[in-house]
Amino acid sequence: MLCENCHQRPANVHVTRIVNADKTEMHLCSECAREMDDIGIPFEPGVSMQNVLAELLNYDELLGRHATRTRATPQCSACGLTYQELTRTGLMGCAHCYEDFAAPLQSLLQRIHGAKRHGGKLPRRRGGALNLRREMEELRQRLDDAISAEEYERAATLRDEIHQMEKELGLRG
Amino acid sequence: MSMADIIRNPGGQWVAGSGPAGDVALSTRVRLARNLADVPFPPRMDERAAERVLDLAEQVLPGLSEVDGQEGVAGRFEMFRLRALSLLERRVLVEKHLISPQHARDNRGAVILRDDEAVSIMINEEDHFRIQVLYPGLQVEESWALADRVDDILEGTLDFAFCPRRGYLTTCPTNTGTGMRASVMMHLPGLAMSRQAPRVFGALSKVGIVVRGLYGEGTEAAANIFQVSNQTTLGSSEQDIRANLQGVSQQIIDRERIARRTIYEEAKDHLEDRVWRAYGVLTTARSISSQEAMGRLSDLRLGVDLGVLPQVKPQVFNELLLQISPGFLQVAEGRELGPSERDLKRAQLIRERINQNEEWRRS
């Protein structure tokens, strides 16, 4: 058989690795085995974050959570990544994949991060309008809170601020 | 600044051992993952697209020199295509934590380095751009500030893949959102020796922190060195993630210091024996494996931090950790070495380096 790393030389080093009852086997040629050992980085096929993600995606599919949606979008319209490849590698193909595979991605992100929505930095150059919108959301929330607390004066001030921003946003489009 | 200089020079501020909480925290690293909006992500990229990314990277290079160096002097940035580097040179870059092992294996990639090695930008690794800042000791905010600035400079010219809902769009969904992985490298012999490590680390996952070995995902904790980093990247702000990491790191540092003192007070003889044995082996052995060397160096460093070995300087640990790695050894020797030759060279290097410190002996 051929070395699992270079796929060129014949494999003559066979490594069996047992970690906590999980057994993995690697078949390498002597050069690649020496190289891997030298760098000190264990070469572990089959144990990677990608496979874990792929499992998570397949699990959701199994439960039929978004079965109908994925049949509708089997492929990314920009880079051609198929849903099948995505579940196999766990890696996105391009920026557009995030839109085309939005449905399965939603639950996956929830499971990985415990969240679906970005709450951090916005790109400085392109972020202009986005910054405003986010501020507006926050103001609206504070307006609701003020009304609930019956602080009508504060609510009025906030309302005016929001109107001001809406005008600005309207101009920016 | 040539590649020859970089791989020969132990360099990097973290090696000098300075930095806040340097007795426990060796270095802090902030990494930002960014992709371009209109180019397929690296796993799906063809040769032409890869070249295009490299060309764009060359274009941002001049703009980077605006980022101030430590002394307020503009740092010098240079780009190196991995294709042009030998396997040995790449290996050293991995050992210096400037590129990842994965990156070293890929010929389509490049790396942009600042001359003080505090900033490194991997190009065409798993994502198009991976900005990394590496500072000594515990410096989460400072590392972030520099990475943030480099990110802004890049974004001034490049169109990053970003959407308001998901944040920065990374190749692997585990990095989506902030695209930020912040980590602190710590030397924890106290916790390891008192067997508290599993309990402390187990509790960490509940607060969004994950612990790994010296070289990241899937590696073991050689020399009692652990890497503590944030688990998730989506949902929280960068500020919250950093504050959490800072808080957790400080707690681990406090516990480590207590563990060290406790061991010293309650098992002084045993500890001193262990430390002096390490000193004995390291200063006299003729051949030593990487694994044993790391274990002994950890004991040595503990001895230094506890005042048992006042004659040895703490940064000897940091320097030797790097210098005894296979790639670095071979570069220093100027040729490739087989495993047993390396063991000999390693022992020699360690002997010379520690004995160099021996002022008290000569007097």
Coordinates of C-alpha atoms in Angstrom, one line a residue, chain A:
Chain A
M1 CA 0.0 0.0 0.0
L2 CA 1.1 3.6 -0.5
C3 CA 2.1 6.1 2.2
E4 CA -1.0 7.9 3.5
N5 CA 0.9 11.2 3.5
C6 CA 2.8 11.5 0.2
H7 CA 0.8 8.9 -1.7
Q8 CA 4.0 8.2 -3.6
R9 CA 6.3 5.9 -1.7
P10 CA 5.3 2.5 -0.4
A11 CA 4.2 2.4 3.2
N12 CA 6.6 0.5 5.4
V13 CA 6.0 2.2 8.8
H14 CA 2.8 1.1 10.4
V15 CA 1.8 3.1 13.6
T16 CA -1.0 2.0 15.8
R17 CA -2.1 4.7 18.3
I18 CA -4.5 4.0 21.1
V19 CA -5.8 7.0 23.1
N20 CA -8.5 6.3 25.6
A21 CA -9.8 3.2 23.9
D22 CA -9.8 4.9 20.5
K23 CA -7.5 3.1 18.1
T24 CA -6.1 4.7 15.0
E25 CA -3.7 3.3 12.5
M26 CA -1.3 5.2 10.2
H27 CA 0.6 3.8 7.3
L28 CA 3.6 5.9 6.2
C29 CA 6.8 5.6 4.2
S30 CA 10.0 5.9 6.2
E31 CA 10.6 9.5 5.0
C32 CA 7.2 10.8 5.9
A33 CA 7.3 9.0 9.2
R34 CA 10.7 10.6 10.1
E35 CA 9.5 14.0 8.9
M36 CA 6.3 13.8 11.0
D37 CA 8.3 12.7 14.0
D38 CA 10.9 15.4 13.5
I39 CA 8.4 18.2 13.4
G40 CA 6.9 16.6 16.4
I41 CA 3.4 17.0 15.1
P42 CA 1.5 13.8 15.1
F43 CA -0.1 13.1 11.7
E44 CA -3.6 12.0 12.6
P45 CA -5.9 11.1 9.8
G46 CA -9.5 10.7 10.8
V47 CA -9.3 12.8 14.0
S48 CA -9.9 16.4 13.0
M49 CA -12.3 19.2 13.7
Q50 CA -13.5 18.9 10.1
N51 CA -14.7 15.4 10.7
V52 CA -16.5 16.5 13.9
L53 CA -18.3 19.3 11.9
A54 CA -19.2 16.9 9.2
E55 CA -20.7 14.6 11.8
L56 CA -22.7 17.4 13.3
L57 CA -24.1 18.4 9.8
N58 CA -25.0 14.8 9.1
Y59 CA -26.7 14.4 12.4
D60 CA -28.9 17.4 11.7
E61 CA -29.8 15.9 8.4
L62 CA -30.6 12.6 9.9
L63 CA -33.1 14.3 12.2
G64 CA -34.7 15.8 9.2
R65 CA -34.2 19.3 10.6
H66 CA -33.6 20.9 7.3
A67 CA -33.9 18.0 4.8
T68 CA -36.3 19.9 2.5
R69 CA -34.1 23.0 2.4
T70 CA -31.0 21.1 1.5
R71 CA -32.6 19.4 -1.4
A72 CA -33.4 22.8 -2.7
T73 CA -29.8 24.0 -2.4
P74 CA -27.5 21.1 -3.1
Q75 CA -24.8 23.4 -4.4
C76 CA -23.2 26.8 -3.9
S77 CA -24.1 29.1 -6.8
A78 CA -20.8 30.8 -6.7
C79 CA -18.1 28.2 -6.2
G80 CA -20.0 25.0 -6.8
L81 CA -19.3 23.3 -3.5
T82 CA -21.9 20.6 -3.0
Y83 CA -23.7 20.0 0.2
Q84 CA -22.3 16.5 0.1
E85 CA -18.7 17.9 0.0
L86 CA -19.5 20.3 2.8
T87 CA -20.7 17.5 5.1
R88 CA -17.7 15.5 4.2
T89 CA -15.0 18.1 4.9
G90 CA -16.8 20.5 7.2
L91 CA -15.2 23.4 5.3
M92 CA -17.0 26.3 3.4
G93 CA -16.0 26.9 -0.2
C94 CA -16.5 30.7 -0.5
A95 CA -18.2 33.7 1.0
H96 CA -21.4 32.8 -0.9
C97 CA -21.7 29.4 0.7
Y98 CA -22.7 31.1 3.9
E99 CA -25.9 32.3 2.1
D100 CA -26.7 29.3 0.0
F101 CA -26.2 26.9 2.9
A102 CA -27.7 29.2 5.5
A103 CA -30.3 26.8 6.8
P104 CA -28.0 23.9 7.8
L105 CA -25.4 26.4 8.9
Q106 CA -27.7 28.1 11.3
S107 CA -28.1 25.0 13.6
L108 CA -24.5 24.1 13.2
L109 CA -23.3 27.5 14.4
Q110 CA -25.7 27.3 17.3
R111 CA -24.2 24.0 18.3
I112 CA -20.6 25.1 17.9
H113 CA -20.7 28.6 19.4
G114 CA -24.0 28.6 21.3
A115 CA -24.9 31.6 19.1
K116 CA -26.0 32.4 15.6
R117 CA -25.3 36.1 15.3
H118 CA -22.1 38.1 15.2
G119 CA -21.6 40.4 18.2
G120 CA -18.2 41.8 17.5
K121 CA -16.0 44.1 15.3
L122 CA -17.3 45.5 12.1
P123 CA -14.9 46.2 9.2
R124 CA -13.8 49.8 9.5
R125 CA -14.1 50.8 5.8
R126 CA -17.2 48.9 4.8
G127 CA -18.8 49.1 8.3
G128 CA -20.1 52.6 8.2
A129 CA -23.8 51.9 7.6
L130 CA -23.6 48.7 9.6
N131 CA -22.3 50.6 12.7
L132 CA -25.3 53.0 12.5
R133 CA -27.8 50.2 12.2
R134 CA -26.4 48.4 15.2
E135 CA -26.5 51.6 17.2
M136 CA -30.1 52.1 16.2
E137 CA -31.0 48.6 17.4
E138 CA -29.5 49.4 20.8
L139 CA -31.3 52.7 21.0
R140 CA -34.6 51.1 20.2
Q141 CA -34.0 48.5 22.9
R142 CA -33.3 51.3 25.4
L143 CA -36.5 53.1 24.2
D144 CA -38.5 50.0 25.0
D145 CA -36.9 49.8 28.4
A146 CA -37.5 53.4 29.1
I147 CA -41.2 53.1 28.2
S148 CA -41.5 50.0 30.4
A149 CA -40.0 51.9 33.3
E150 CA -42.4 54.8 32.6
E151 CA -39.5 57.2 32.1
Y152 CA -41.3 59.1 29.3
E153 CA -38.9 62.0 29.2
R154 CA -35.9 59.8 28.6
A155 CA -38.0 57.8 26.1
A156 CA -38.8 61.0 24.2
T157 CA -35.1 61.9 24.0
L158 CA -34.3 58.5 22.7
R159 CA -37.1 58.6 20.2
D160 CA -35.7 61.9 18.7
E161 CA -32.2 60.3 18.5
I162 CA -33.6 57.4 16.6
H163 CA -35.5 59.7 14.2
Q164 CA -32.2 61.5 13.6
M165 CA -30.4 58.3 12.8
E166 CA -33.2 57.1 10.5
K167 CA -32.8 60.2 8.5
E168 CA -29.0 59.7 8.3
L169 CA -29.5 56.1 7.3
G170 CA -32.0 57.0 4.7
L171 CA -29.5 59.3 3.1
R172 CA -26.8 56.6 3.2
G173 CA -29.2 54.0 1.9

